[in-house]
Each structure stands twice: as C-alpha cells, then as structure tokens.
C-alpha cells in the first residue's frame, strides 16, 4: 500500500467507526431561506432547531441593508483589516456593538469561533491563568489550548469548585486570572451564574470573560445579553459574541471590552491579523440588525411567550424537560436511539428538530433540543405539540 492509500484507508476506517456507533451527522439541504418553515426537498417543515431566536434570518430589512452596503461598499475586501481591509462601516459596526454592550470598544472577527480562538493567546501569557467552565463552547476550549496561560477547569456552574480553582490559581502564583464562561450553555439552556461568578472574581481579583452567543439580542433589557439580564454588566470585563445567531444569523464575531484589550487584540489576535475582513453586506446588515434588535421588545416578548407556551405544553404532554426560561428547550430522552427515533417520528409529521447525543452531551442524556423563534405562531406551536405528543407515544417516550 502506498503512503497515500494507507492514509485514505485510515480515513475510511474512522468514518466506518463513526457510522457503526450511529454518530454520523447528515446535512439536509434547505431550498430557500432560514425561517419558521423550511423547504426540505419539497417538504415544508416546521423548524424548531435554528438559532434564529428573533426570526431575523430572512428579514427584508436586513436583506435590504445587506444589498445597500454592497452597492456603496462593494462585494469583498480582498484584504485583512490592517493592510487595506478596513472600511468606515467596519469601524461603525465595532463602535455600534461596543455601545450596545456598554463597553469601550469592540473588534470584529470572521466568526465568534475566531474571536474565542484569538482572545486568550493574545491577552494572557505563561504567568497567567484561565479558569474555565467544563461545559464551555469548543471555541473557548480551543482558544485556551492555544494560549500559554495555565489552565484550571471548574465543574459546570459549580461555584464551590470555581472558588477552589481560583484559590489554586492564586496560590500557584498567577499574575492575572481570567474566568471564562458561556453566558448560556447551549445544550441545556442554562444561564451561567454571573452574579456569583462576578462576586467570586472580585474576591480573588480575577477578570471575567463571557461568551454571550446564545443571549445577545434577546436576553436582558434591549437584548444586551446575560450580564445586563443579571444586572452585573459593569463587572463583566470581556464579552464575545456572534452575528450568526439572533442578530440576523449570517456570520461574524466580535470581542467587546476595555480599550487596551481591544487595542492589543488588533495588534496580536491571529485570527484577526491573518484572516479576511468581513464583507460589506454582512457589516451593513449587522448595523441594521442592532437597530432592529435594540427596539425589538415586541419580538423578545413574543419569543419568551412562545418559550413559556412551548414548555407548558410539553410538560403537560408528559415530557421531561430541563428547567429554565431560555428559548432553548431540551426534551430529555436518555438513550441516543430513542432521541434518533423521536426525531425520525417528528420528521414524518413535518417537524424539523435535531437530536443530540454523546459525545455532544453526556451518555444517557440524549435529547432533542428545541429552540423557540419569535415568529412562530400559537398555531405553529400547537401543531408541533400535537406532533410531539404523537411521536412521543409512538416511540414510548411518554
Ligand atoms: C455558536 C457559538 C459560537 C460560534 O459562533 P460563530 O460565530 O458561529 O463562530 C461560539 N460560542 C458559543 C457559546 C456559541 O454558541
């Protein structure tokens, strides 16, 4: 066997292993825009699995803003920001994000994955420490791996463990200590305990970094996110987030924080220095999205009313949910096969959901993660509840 043949046969074996465990992920092409209904191969399905919390992904105002920005600023930049890729609208969007979140400044990245990937390495050295929640998003985990800071991990939302790890970091002589957490843990819809986390940070002289991807736009007053929701915005030092969820759902990430932090990231963050500027369409739509979102109390009210109605209906039908208020509503099923069977039954009934199982969630905690959208109507939800009830009975989940 040649070297190339041997390599490709290793790839094929790995793929066969993934398939044998029933863990192959299959992508289903949607013909048309993201919305409360999606066209899956000619079938119009009710969609309960997008991060499209405010329903802006196909909003005509964003499409118009994107088109307008392309007319005035062109299609692409063909440059990283620091060479010749910064337009006036990039700086305008950064200032707009910073003002929205109540921070000095912000810096755009191609995605929040890149924002988290570049942050820790640029800001922390080997004499520093990061204390990270065990359920943090993969991009935070990777970003911490790329930094030379010493790593401490605390059990998800366990404040005693956080206190222990902060003490350990201090007694190991760390110069700066940064706590890193998701604002909302996306598999469960649980909110990070920011009041306790920021209080512990104060006690131990630590900084707090929050990734608010599953909150920006709809949690807290005007959708300013979990730090504002908990009333601790001035005690959260650094925020990261995405334009790829509630804020229109295209792509683009950012870090917002104190001026020296943003200035240093512009000098040192590798995904910023070595990757292309965001395209004008995305930047123009991002500016419009923030204007819409800031004034969208009606959409936020509809979103949370939907979440309450949906939770109550599922509970009444006998499903086991994780408690909470967030529009992520996980329906707990236990075994992966049950979650897969349930997703298939729902599919047959015109409801599009995603099953989550190991390794994305712990073994025995397989689930269907449903997500609410402000634009789903009561009739949509009641139709979906009927489908869940039938499907749940068909697979023996209720
Ligand atoms: C979605 C998500 C990301 C990645 O955001 P992109 O902009 O899509 O790269 C990072 N962190 C968290 C917590 C997320 O939910």
mmCIF file with all atom_site columns, N, CA and C and ligand atoms in Angstrom, residues 51 110-114 116 137 139-140 182 184 186 211 213-214 241-245 251-253, ligand 1:
data_model
loop_
_atom_site.group_PDB
_atom_site.id
_atom_site.type_symbol
_atom_site.label_atom_id
_atom_site.label_alt_id
_atom_site.label_comp_id
_atom_site.label_asym_id
_atom_site.label_entity_id
_atom_site.label_seq_id
_atom_site.pdbx_PDB_ins_code
_atom_site.Cartn_x
_atom_site.Cartn_y
_atom_site.Cartn_z
_atom_site.occupancy
_atom_site.B_iso_or_equiv
_atom_site.pdbx_formal_charge
_atom_site.auth_seq_id
_atom_site.auth_comp_id
_atom_site.auth_asym_id
_atom_site.auth_atom_id
_atom_site.pdbx_PDB_model_num
ATOM   1  N N  . UNK A 1 51  ? -30.904 28.805 15.489 1.00 0.00 ? 51  UNK A N  1
ATOM   2  C CA . UNK A 1 51  ? -30.576 29.833 16.491 1.00 0.00 ? 51  UNK A CA 1
ATOM   3  C C  . UNK A 1 51  ? -31.157 31.185 16.074 1.00 0.00 ? 51  UNK A C  1
ATOM   4  N N  . UNK A 1 110 ? -14.046 37.039 11.899 1.00 0.00 ? 110 UNK A N  1
ATOM   5  C CA . UNK A 1 110 ? -14.856 36.357 10.893 1.00 0.00 ? 110 UNK A CA 1
ATOM   6  C C  . UNK A 1 110 ? -15.979 35.536 11.536 1.00 0.00 ? 110 UNK A C  1
ATOM   7  N N  . UNK A 1 111 ? -15.768 35.133 12.775 1.00 0.00 ? 111 UNK A N  1
ATOM   8  C CA . UNK A 1 111 ? -16.767 34.332 13.496 1.00 0.00 ? 111 UNK A CA 1
ATOM   9  C C  . UNK A 1 111 ? -16.440 34.424 14.973 1.00 0.00 ? 111 UNK A C  1
ATOM   10 N N  . UNK A 1 112 ? -17.408 34.082 15.818 1.00 0.00 ? 112 UNK A N  1
ATOM   11 C CA . UNK A 1 112 ? -17.093 34.046 17.243 1.00 0.00 ? 112 UNK A CA 1
ATOM   12 C C  . UNK A 1 112 ? -16.103 32.931 17.531 1.00 0.00 ? 112 UNK A C  1
ATOM   13 N N  . UNK A 1 113 ? -16.118 31.889 16.719 1.00 0.00 ? 113 UNK A N  1
ATOM   14 C CA . UNK A 1 113 ? -15.116 30.833 16.889 1.00 0.00 ? 113 UNK A CA 1
ATOM   15 C C  . UNK A 1 113 ? -13.710 31.444 16.822 1.00 0.00 ? 113 UNK A C  1
ATOM   16 N N  . UNK A 1 114 ? -13.519 32.377 15.920 1.00 0.00 ? 114 UNK A N  1
ATOM   17 C CA . UNK A 1 114 ? -12.221 33.039 15.798 1.00 0.00 ? 114 UNK A CA 1
ATOM   18 C C  . UNK A 1 114 ? -11.980 34.031 16.933 1.00 0.00 ? 114 UNK A C  1
ATOM   19 N N  . UNK A 1 116 ? -13.027 33.763 20.018 1.00 0.00 ? 116 UNK A N  1
ATOM   20 C CA . UNK A 1 116 ? -12.597 32.962 21.163 1.00 0.00 ? 116 UNK A CA 1
ATOM   21 C C  . UNK A 1 116 ? -11.243 32.306 20.901 1.00 0.00 ? 116 UNK A C  1
ATOM   22 N N  . UNK A 1 137 ? -18.085 26.335 25.396 1.00 0.00 ? 137 UNK A N  1
ATOM   23 C CA . UNK A 1 137 ? -18.112 26.044 23.958 1.00 0.00 ? 137 UNK A CA 1
ATOM   24 C C  . UNK A 1 137 ? -16.730 25.612 23.453 1.00 0.00 ? 137 UNK A C  1
ATOM   25 N N  . UNK A 1 139 ? -15.002 26.449 21.044 1.00 0.00 ? 139 UNK A N  1
ATOM   26 C CA . UNK A 1 139 ? -14.088 27.514 20.609 1.00 0.00 ? 139 UNK A CA 1
ATOM   27 C C  . UNK A 1 139 ? -13.353 28.139 21.798 1.00 0.00 ? 139 UNK A C  1
ATOM   28 N N  . UNK A 1 140 ? -13.972 28.166 22.967 1.00 0.00 ? 140 UNK A N  1
ATOM   29 C CA . UNK A 1 140 ? -13.283 28.662 24.162 1.00 0.00 ? 140 UNK A CA 1
ATOM   30 C C  . UNK A 1 140 ? -12.216 27.648 24.567 1.00 0.00 ? 140 UNK A C  1
ATOM   31 N N  . UNK A 1 182 ? -19.432 30.538 29.148 1.00 0.00 ? 182 UNK A N  1
ATOM   32 C CA . UNK A 1 182 ? -20.566 30.856 28.284 1.00 0.00 ? 182 UNK A CA 1
ATOM   33 C C  . UNK A 1 182 ? -21.592 31.631 29.121 1.00 0.00 ? 182 UNK A C  1
ATOM   34 N N  . UNK A 1 184 ? -24.795 31.482 28.290 1.00 0.00 ? 184 UNK A N  1
ATOM   35 C CA . UNK A 1 184 ? -25.853 30.471 28.257 1.00 0.00 ? 184 UNK A CA 1
ATOM   36 C C  . UNK A 1 184 ? -25.213 29.190 27.732 1.00 0.00 ? 184 UNK A C  1
ATOM   37 N N  . UNK A 1 186 ? -25.415 25.994 25.767 1.00 0.00 ? 186 UNK A N  1
ATOM   38 C CA . UNK A 1 186 ? -26.353 25.796 24.658 1.00 0.00 ? 186 UNK A CA 1
ATOM   39 C C  . UNK A 1 186 ? -27.003 24.430 24.644 1.00 0.00 ? 186 UNK A C  1
ATOM   40 N N  . UNK A 1 211 ? -18.871 34.549 26.972 1.00 0.00 ? 211 UNK A N  1
ATOM   41 C CA . UNK A 1 211 ? -19.269 34.324 25.582 1.00 0.00 ? 211 UNK A CA 1
ATOM   42 C C  . UNK A 1 211 ? -20.793 34.302 25.574 1.00 0.00 ? 211 UNK A C  1
ATOM   43 N N  . UNK A 1 213 ? -23.048 34.254 23.016 1.00 0.00 ? 213 UNK A N  1
ATOM   44 C CA . UNK A 1 213 ? -23.631 33.925 21.699 1.00 0.00 ? 213 UNK A CA 1
ATOM   45 C C  . UNK A 1 213 ? -25.114 33.578 21.765 1.00 0.00 ? 213 UNK A C  1
ATOM   46 N N  . UNK A 1 214 ? -25.519 32.813 22.786 1.00 0.00 ? 214 UNK A N  1
ATOM   47 C CA . UNK A 1 214 ? -26.920 32.391 22.877 1.00 0.00 ? 214 UNK A CA 1
ATOM   48 C C  . UNK A 1 214 ? -27.748 33.343 23.729 1.00 0.00 ? 214 UNK A C  1
ATOM   49 N N  . UNK A 1 241 ? -19.159 37.445 21.171 1.00 0.00 ? 241 UNK A N  1
ATOM   50 C CA . UNK A 1 241 ? -20.487 37.134 20.653 1.00 0.00 ? 241 UNK A CA 1
ATOM   51 C C  . UNK A 1 241 ? -20.451 36.948 19.151 1.00 0.00 ? 241 UNK A C  1
ATOM   52 N N  . UNK A 1 242 ? -21.631 36.714 18.595 1.00 0.00 ? 242 UNK A N  1
ATOM   53 C CA . UNK A 1 242 ? -21.731 36.381 17.174 1.00 0.00 ? 242 UNK A CA 1
ATOM   54 C C  . UNK A 1 242 ? -22.836 37.186 16.496 1.00 0.00 ? 242 UNK A C  1
ATOM   55 N N  . UNK A 1 243 ? -22.663 37.438 15.228 1.00 0.00 ? 243 UNK A N  1
ATOM   56 C CA . UNK A 1 243 ? -23.752 37.957 14.400 1.00 0.00 ? 243 UNK A CA 1
ATOM   57 C C  . UNK A 1 243 ? -24.529 36.794 13.782 1.00 0.00 ? 243 UNK A C  1
ATOM   58 N N  . UNK A 1 244 ? -24.078 35.575 14.058 1.00 0.00 ? 244 UNK A N  1
ATOM   59 C CA . UNK A 1 244 ? -24.603 34.391 13.387 1.00 0.00 ? 244 UNK A CA 1
ATOM   60 C C  . UNK A 1 244 ? -25.773 33.720 14.095 1.00 0.00 ? 244 UNK A C  1
ATOM   61 N N  . UNK A 1 245 ? -26.313 34.344 15.129 1.00 0.00 ? 245 UNK A N  1
ATOM   62 C CA . UNK A 1 245 ? -27.483 33.745 15.784 1.00 0.00 ? 245 UNK A CA 1
ATOM   63 C C  . UNK A 1 245 ? -28.629 34.761 15.755 1.00 0.00 ? 245 UNK A C  1
ATOM   64 N N  . UNK A 1 251 ? -22.960 35.642 9.639  1.00 0.00 ? 251 UNK A N  1
ATOM   65 C CA . UNK A 1 251 ? -21.727 35.229 10.287 1.00 0.00 ? 251 UNK A CA 1
ATOM   66 C C  . UNK A 1 251 ? -21.007 36.466 10.772 1.00 0.00 ? 251 UNK A C  1
ATOM   67 N N  . UNK A 1 252 ? -19.966 36.264 11.517 1.00 0.00 ? 252 UNK A N  1
ATOM   68 C CA . UNK A 1 252 ? -19.225 37.377 12.085 1.00 0.00 ? 252 UNK A CA 1
ATOM   69 C C  . UNK A 1 252 ? -19.242 37.270 13.588 1.00 0.00 ? 252 UNK A C  1
ATOM   70 N N  . UNK A 1 253 ? -18.075 37.543 14.196 1.00 0.00 ? 253 UNK A N  1
ATOM   71 C CA . UNK A 1 253 ? -17.973 37.505 15.652 1.00 0.00 ? 253 UNK A CA 1
ATOM   72 C C  . UNK A 1 253 ? -17.297 38.760 16.141 1.00 0.00 ? 253 UNK A C  1
HETATM 73 C C1 . LIG B 2 .   ? -22.351 29.496 18.160 1.00 0.00 ? 1   LIG B C1 1
HETATM 74 C C2 . LIG B 2 .   ? -21.337 29.715 19.217 1.00 0.00 ? 1   LIG B C2 1
HETATM 75 C C3 . LIG B 2 .   ? -20.032 30.093 18.910 1.00 0.00 ? 1   LIG B C3 1
HETATM 76 C C4 . LIG B 2 .   ? -19.541 30.186 17.495 1.00 0.00 ? 1   LIG B C4 1
HETATM 77 O O1 . LIG B 2 .   ? -20.054 31.312 16.881 1.00 0.00 ? 1   LIG B O1 1
HETATM 78 P P1 . LIG B 2 .   ? -19.771 31.533 15.303 1.00 0.00 ? 1   LIG B P1 1
HETATM 79 O O2 . LIG B 2 .   ? -19.896 32.989 15.128 1.00 0.00 ? 1   LIG B O2 1
HETATM 80 O O3 . LIG B 2 .   ? -20.795 30.719 14.595 1.00 0.00 ? 1   LIG B O3 1
HETATM 81 O O4 . LIG B 2 .   ? -18.397 31.026 15.069 1.00 0.00 ? 1   LIG B O4 1
HETATM 82 C C5 . LIG B 2 .   ? -19.168 30.364 19.947 1.00 0.00 ? 1   LIG B C5 1
HETATM 83 N N1 . LIG B 2 .   ? -19.559 30.272 21.227 1.00 0.00 ? 1   LIG B N1 1
HETATM 84 C C6 . LIG B 2 .   ? -20.807 29.872 21.571 1.00 0.00 ? 1   LIG B C6 1
HETATM 85 C C7 . LIG B 2 .   ? -21.183 29.769 23.009 1.00 0.00 ? 1   LIG B C7 1
HETATM 86 C C8 . LIG B 2 .   ? -21.725 29.576 20.574 1.00 0.00 ? 1   LIG B C8 1
HETATM 87 O O5 . LIG B 2 .   ? -22.941 29.186 20.906 1.00 0.00 ? 1   LIG B O5 1
#
